[in-house]
CSV table of C-alpha atoms in Angstrom, one decimal:
chain,number,residue,atom,x,y,z
A,20,MET,CA,26.4,9.1,-26.1
A,21,THR,CA,28.0,6.0,-24.8
A,22,GLU,CA,26.3,3.6,-22.4
A,23,MET,CA,28.5,4.7,-19.5
A,24,ALA,CA,27.6,8.4,-20.2
A,25,ARG,CA,23.9,7.5,-20.3
A,26,ASP,CA,24.2,5.8,-16.9
A,27,ARG,CA,25.9,8.9,-15.5
A,28,ALA,CA,23.1,11.1,-16.8
A,29,ARG,CA,20.4,8.9,-15.4
A,30,PRO,CA,19.2,10.0,-11.9
A,31,ALA,CA,20.5,7.7,-9.3
A,32,LEU,CA,18.1,5.6,-7.3
A,33,PRO,CA,18.2,5.8,-3.5
A,34,ARG,CA,20.1,3.1,-1.6
A,35,VAL,CA,16.7,1.6,-0.8
A,36,PRO,CA,14.7,2.0,-4.0
A,37,ALA,CA,11.4,1.1,-2.2
A,38,LEU,CA,11.7,4.4,-0.4
A,39,ALA,CA,11.3,6.2,-3.7
A,40,VAL,CA,8.0,4.3,-4.2
A,41,LEU,CA,6.9,5.2,-0.6
A,42,ALA,CA,7.8,8.8,-1.3
A,43,HIS,CA,5.6,8.8,-4.4
A,44,TYR,CA,2.5,7.7,-2.3
A,45,LEU,CA,3.4,10.1,0.5
A,46,VAL,CA,3.5,13.1,-1.9
A,47,GLY,CA,0.0,12.1,-3.1
A,48,TYR,CA,-1.2,11.7,0.5
A,49,ARG,CA,0.1,15.1,1.4
A,50,ARG,CA,-2.5,16.6,-1.0
A,51,THR,CA,-5.4,14.4,0.2
A,52,TRP,CA,-4.8,13.9,3.9
A,53,ARG,CA,-7.5,16.4,4.9
A,54,ALA,CA,-10.2,14.2,3.4
A,55,GLY,CA,-9.1,11.4,5.8
A,56,VAL,CA,-9.5,13.5,8.9
A,57,PHE,CA,-13.2,12.4,9.3
A,58,SER,CA,-12.3,8.7,9.0
A,59,SER,CA,-9.2,9.0,11.2
A,60,PHE,CA,-10.6,11.0,14.2
A,61,LEU,CA,-14.4,11.6,14.0
A,62,LEU,CA,-15.4,8.2,12.8
A,63,PRO,CA,-13.6,6.4,15.7
A,64,ALA,CA,-15.2,8.6,18.2
A,65,LEU,CA,-18.7,8.0,16.7
A,66,THR,CA,-18.0,4.3,16.6
A,67,VAL,CA,-16.9,4.1,20.2
A,68,LEU,CA,-19.8,6.2,21.3
A,69,GLY,CA,-22.3,4.2,19.2
A,70,PHE,CA,-21.2,0.8,20.2
A,71,GLY,CA,-19.5,1.3,23.5
A,72,VAL,CA,-21.9,3.8,25.0
A,73,GLY,CA,-25.1,3.1,23.0
A,74,VAL,CA,-25.1,-0.7,22.9
A,75,GLY,CA,-23.1,-0.9,26.1
A,76,ALA,CA,-26.0,0.8,28.0
A,77,TYR,CA,-28.0,-2.4,27.4
A,78,ILE,CA,-25.3,-4.7,28.8
A,79,ASP,CA,-25.6,-4.3,32.6
A,80,ARG,CA,-22.6,-6.4,33.7
A,81,GLY,CA,-20.3,-5.6,30.9
A,82,VAL,CA,-18.0,-8.4,29.6
A,83,GLY,CA,-15.5,-10.2,31.7
A,84,GLY,CA,-16.0,-7.9,34.6
A,85,VAL,CA,-15.3,-4.7,32.7
A,86,SER,CA,-17.7,-2.2,31.0
A,87,TYR,CA,-18.6,-3.0,27.4
A,88,LEU,CA,-17.0,0.3,26.3
A,89,SER,CA,-13.6,-0.7,27.7
A,90,TRP,CA,-14.0,-4.3,26.4
A,91,ILE,CA,-14.9,-3.4,22.8
A,92,VAL,CA,-12.1,-0.8,22.3
A,93,GLY,CA,-9.4,-3.3,21.6
A,94,GLY,CA,-11.5,-5.1,19.0
A,95,LEU,CA,-12.5,-1.9,17.3
A,96,LEU,CA,-8.9,-0.8,17.1
A,97,ALA,CA,-7.9,-4.0,15.4
A,98,SER,CA,-11.0,-3.8,13.1
A,99,THR,CA,-10.0,-0.3,12.1
A,100,ALA,CA,-6.5,-1.4,11.2
A,101,LEU,CA,-8.1,-4.2,9.1
A,102,GLN,CA,-10.5,-1.9,7.3
A,103,VAL,CA,-7.7,0.6,6.4
A,104,ALA,CA,-5.4,-2.1,5.2
A,105,ILE,CA,-8.0,-3.7,3.0
A,106,ALA,CA,-9.2,-0.4,1.6
A,107,GLU,CA,-5.6,0.6,0.7
A,108,SER,CA,-4.9,-2.8,-0.9
A,109,THR,CA,-7.9,-3.4,-3.1
A,110,TRP,CA,-8.9,-0.7,-5.6
A,111,PRO,CA,-5.6,1.2,-5.3
A,112,VAL,CA,-3.6,-1.9,-6.3
A,113,PHE,CA,-6.2,-2.9,-9.0
A,114,SER,CA,-6.2,0.6,-10.5
A,115,ASN,CA,-2.4,0.6,-10.6
A,116,PHE,CA,-2.5,-2.4,-12.9
A,117,GLN,CA,-5.7,-1.8,-14.8
A,118,TRP,CA,-6.6,1.8,-15.0
A,119,ILE,CA,-3.8,4.3,-14.3
A,120,LYS,CA,-0.9,1.8,-14.9
A,121,THR,CA,1.3,3.3,-12.2
A,122,TYR,CA,3.1,0.0,-11.5
A,123,PHE,CA,4.1,-0.3,-15.2
A,124,ALA,CA,5.6,3.2,-15.1
A,125,GLN,CA,7.5,2.3,-11.9
A,126,SER,CA,8.7,-0.9,-13.5
A,127,ALA,CA,10.1,1.1,-16.4
A,128,ALA,CA,11.8,3.6,-14.1
A,129,PRO,CA,13.5,1.0,-13.6
A,130,LEU,CA,12.4,-0.4,-10.2
A,131,ARG,CA,12.4,-4.1,-9.3
A,132,VAL,CA,9.2,-5.9,-8.5
A,133,GLY,CA,10.2,-6.2,-4.8
A,134,ASP,CA,10.8,-2.4,-4.7
A,135,ILE,CA,7.4,-1.6,-6.1
A,136,LEU,CA,5.6,-4.0,-3.8
A,137,GLY,CA,7.6,-3.1,-0.7
A,138,GLY,CA,7.2,0.6,-1.2
A,139,HIS,CA,3.4,0.4,-1.6
A,140,LEU,CA,3.1,-2.0,1.4
A,141,ALA,CA,5.2,0.5,3.4
A,142,TYR,CA,2.6,3.2,2.5
A,143,VAL,CA,-0.2,0.9,3.6
A,144,LEU,CA,1.6,0.4,6.9
A,145,PHE,CA,1.9,4.1,7.3
A,146,ARG,CA,-1.8,4.5,6.8
A,147,VAL,CA,-2.6,1.8,9.2
A,148,LEU,CA,-0.4,3.2,11.9
A,149,THR,CA,-1.7,6.8,11.6
A,150,SER,CA,-5.3,5.6,11.7
A,151,ALA,CA,-4.6,3.3,14.7
A,152,THR,CA,-2.8,6.1,16.5
A,153,ALA,CA,-5.7,8.5,15.9
A,154,PHE,CA,-8.1,5.8,17.2
A,155,LEU,CA,-6.0,5.2,20.3
A,156,VAL,CA,-5.8,9.0,21.0
A,157,VAL,CA,-9.6,9.4,20.6
A,158,THR,CA,-10.5,6.5,22.8
A,159,GLY,CA,-7.9,7.6,25.4
A,160,LEU,CA,-9.6,11.0,25.5
A,161,LEU,CA,-12.9,9.3,26.0
A,162,GLY,CA,-11.5,7.4,29.0
A,163,ALA,CA,-12.0,4.0,27.4
A,164,LEU,CA,-8.4,2.7,27.9
A,165,ARG,CA,-7.7,0.9,31.2
A,166,SER,CA,-4.0,0.3,30.9
A,167,PRO,CA,-0.8,2.2,29.7
A,168,TRP,CA,0.0,-1.1,27.9
A,169,ALA,CA,-2.6,0.1,25.3
A,170,VAL,CA,0.3,1.6,23.3
A,171,LEU,CA,1.3,-2.0,22.4
A,172,ALA,CA,-1.8,-2.2,20.4
A,173,LEU,CA,-0.1,-0.1,17.7
A,174,PRO,CA,2.5,-2.6,16.7
A,175,VAL,CA,-0.2,-5.3,16.7
A,176,ALA,CA,-2.3,-3.1,14.4
A,177,ALA,CA,0.8,-2.7,12.1
A,178,LEU,CA,1.4,-6.5,12.0
A,179,LEU,CA,-2.3,-7.1,11.3
A,180,GLY,CA,-2.2,-4.5,8.5
A,181,LEU,CA,0.6,-6.3,6.8
A,182,ALA,CA,-1.0,-9.7,7.4
A,183,VAL,CA,-4.1,-8.8,5.5
A,184,ALA,CA,-2.6,-6.3,3.0
A,185,ALA,CA,0.0,-8.6,1.6
A,186,PRO,CA,-2.4,-11.4,0.5
A,187,THR,CA,-4.9,-8.8,-0.6
A,188,PHE,CA,-2.2,-7.3,-2.9
A,189,ALA,CA,-1.8,-10.7,-4.5
A,190,TYR,CA,-5.6,-11.0,-4.9
A,191,ALA,CA,-6.0,-7.6,-6.4
A,192,ALA,CA,-3.1,-8.2,-8.8
A,193,ALA,CA,-4.6,-11.5,-10.0
A,194,VAL,CA,-8.3,-10.5,-10.6
A,195,ASP,CA,-9.4,-9.1,-13.9
A,196,SER,CA,-12.5,-7.1,-12.7
A,197,ASP,CA,-13.2,-4.9,-9.7
A,198,SER,CA,-16.3,-6.9,-9.1
A,199,TRP,CA,-14.1,-9.5,-7.4
A,200,LEU,CA,-13.0,-6.8,-5.0
A,201,ALA,CA,-16.5,-6.2,-3.9
A,202,MET,CA,-16.9,-9.9,-3.4
A,203,LEU,CA,-13.9,-9.9,-1.1
A,204,PHE,CA,-15.6,-7.4,1.1
A,205,ARG,CA,-18.9,-9.2,1.1
A,206,PHE,CA,-17.7,-12.7,1.7
A,207,ALA,CA,-14.4,-12.2,3.7
A,208,VAL,CA,-14.1,-8.8,5.3
A,209,ILE,CA,-17.6,-8.3,6.6
A,210,PRO,CA,-18.0,-11.9,8.1
A,211,MET,CA,-14.5,-11.6,9.6
A,212,THR,CA,-15.4,-8.3,11.2
A,213,LEU,CA,-18.7,-9.7,12.6
A,214,PHE,CA,-17.5,-13.0,13.9
A,215,ALA,CA,-13.8,-12.6,14.9
A,216,GLY,CA,-14.5,-11.3,18.4
A,217,VAL,CA,-14.8,-7.6,17.8
A,218,PHE,CA,-18.3,-7.1,19.1
A,219,PHE,CA,-18.8,-10.2,21.3
A,220,PRO,CA,-16.7,-13.1,22.6
A,221,VAL,CA,-16.1,-15.9,20.1
A,222,GLU,CA,-16.8,-18.4,22.9
A,223,SER,CA,-20.5,-17.6,22.4
A,224,LEU,CA,-20.3,-19.0,18.8
A,225,PRO,CA,-20.9,-22.6,17.8
A,226,LEU,CA,-17.7,-24.7,17.8
A,227,ALA,CA,-17.4,-24.8,14.0
A,228,LEU,CA,-17.7,-21.0,13.7
A,229,ARG,CA,-15.4,-20.5,16.6
A,230,TRP,CA,-12.6,-22.3,14.9
A,231,LEU,CA,-13.2,-20.3,11.7
A,232,ALA,CA,-12.8,-17.2,13.8
A,233,TYR,CA,-9.6,-18.5,15.3
A,234,ALA,CA,-8.3,-19.1,11.7
A,235,THR,CA,-8.7,-15.4,10.8
A,236,PRO,CA,-5.8,-13.0,11.4
A,237,LEU,CA,-8.3,-10.5,12.8
A,238,TRP,CA,-9.1,-12.6,15.9
A,239,HIS,CA,-5.5,-12.9,16.9
A,240,ALA,CA,-5.0,-9.2,16.6
A,241,VAL,CA,-8.2,-8.6,18.5
A,242,ASP,CA,-7.1,-10.8,21.4
A,243,LEU,CA,-3.7,-9.0,21.6
A,244,SER,CA,-5.2,-5.5,21.3
A,245,ARG,CA,-7.9,-6.2,23.9
A,246,ALA,CA,-5.3,-7.6,26.3
A,247,ALA,CA,-3.2,-4.4,25.8
A,248,THR,CA,-6.1,-2.0,26.3
A,249,LEU,CA,-7.4,-3.8,29.3
A,250,GLY,CA,-4.0,-4.6,30.8
A,251,ILE,CA,-4.7,-8.4,31.0
A,252,ALA,CA,-3.2,-11.5,29.6
A,253,PRO,CA,-4.5,-12.6,26.1
A,254,GLN,CA,-6.5,-15.8,25.8
A,255,TRP,CA,-3.7,-17.4,23.7
A,256,SER,CA,0.0,-17.1,24.0
A,257,VAL,CA,1.5,-13.8,22.7
A,258,ALA,CA,4.2,-15.7,20.8
A,259,GLY,CA,1.6,-17.9,19.1
A,260,HIS,CA,-0.5,-14.8,18.1
A,261,LEU,CA,2.6,-13.0,16.7
A,262,LEU,CA,3.9,-16.1,14.8
A,263,TYR,CA,0.5,-16.7,13.2
A,264,LEU,CA,0.2,-13.1,12.0
A,265,ALA,CA,3.8,-13.2,10.8
A,266,ALA,CA,3.0,-16.3,8.8
A,267,TRP,CA,0.3,-14.4,7.1
A,268,VAL,CA,2.7,-11.6,6.3
A,269,VAL,CA,5.3,-14.0,4.8
A,270,GLY,CA,2.8,-16.1,2.9
A,271,GLY,CA,1.1,-12.9,1.6
A,272,TRP,CA,4.4,-11.4,0.5
A,273,LEU,CA,5.3,-14.5,-1.4
A,274,LEU,CA,2.0,-14.6,-3.2
A,275,ALA,CA,2.0,-10.9,-3.9
A,276,ARG,CA,5.6,-11.1,-5.2
A,277,ARG,CA,4.6,-13.9,-7.6
A,278,ALA,CA,1.5,-12.1,-8.8
A,279,PHE,CA,3.3,-8.8,-9.3
A,280,GLY,CA,6.1,-10.6,-11.1
A,281,ARG,CA,3.7,-12.2,-13.5
A,282,ARG,CA,2.1,-8.9,-14.4
A,283,LEU,CA,5.2,-6.7,-14.5
A,284,VAL,CA,8.0,-8.9,-15.8
A,285,VAL,CA,7.8,-9.3,-19.6
């Protein structure tokens, strides 16, 4: 068989090959989505009730003139997006290199490194958006949203998801043991969640810790999400927040593209 005949016999890739990678993950998710119902719907409800109602009952005056329940919703939504993005970008990426070798199979398909990376990031974005939407619906039903502008928290969650997922892809592709992934949660994700303004204003922190909180992508998403759910202006400029998160996306993409290229291109 001639080379031209072999090319004709080979199944054609879609116009955007990354969509084929996204379809691969969506097919798998179609079989496992039921397991995520708890984390997508019931867990947000329990979190809001536990922190917003339980802890909020001990805060008489609320925060900034609003109830603690309404105040905390924006931060919890951003934190949920962060947790989903990190969860989908650590062990899944590591296993695709080290254990089940999915990336190498996709590279032999053949798919370009950018297609493999872009398709998987698109799936992470899908997971972040579905989880954030479920959280927004649950909190809306609980009466914790104070403004119709709350829907703008969804694109903020999507941008945050990419801002943390892209560099995490690079990290998971570079490490040689999953112990490093546990360290990422212990020394980066948990401190970021605790001190980036999700549960209390960062202004109550010492100056050094406050600037560390400002340096995290989570704080910028928290400020935007809280402004959207409360219907107020954010503490910093909207453009500044968005540009900072976009810089994390671009920088993370470049790092991940380089790390994936080193592993997949022989």
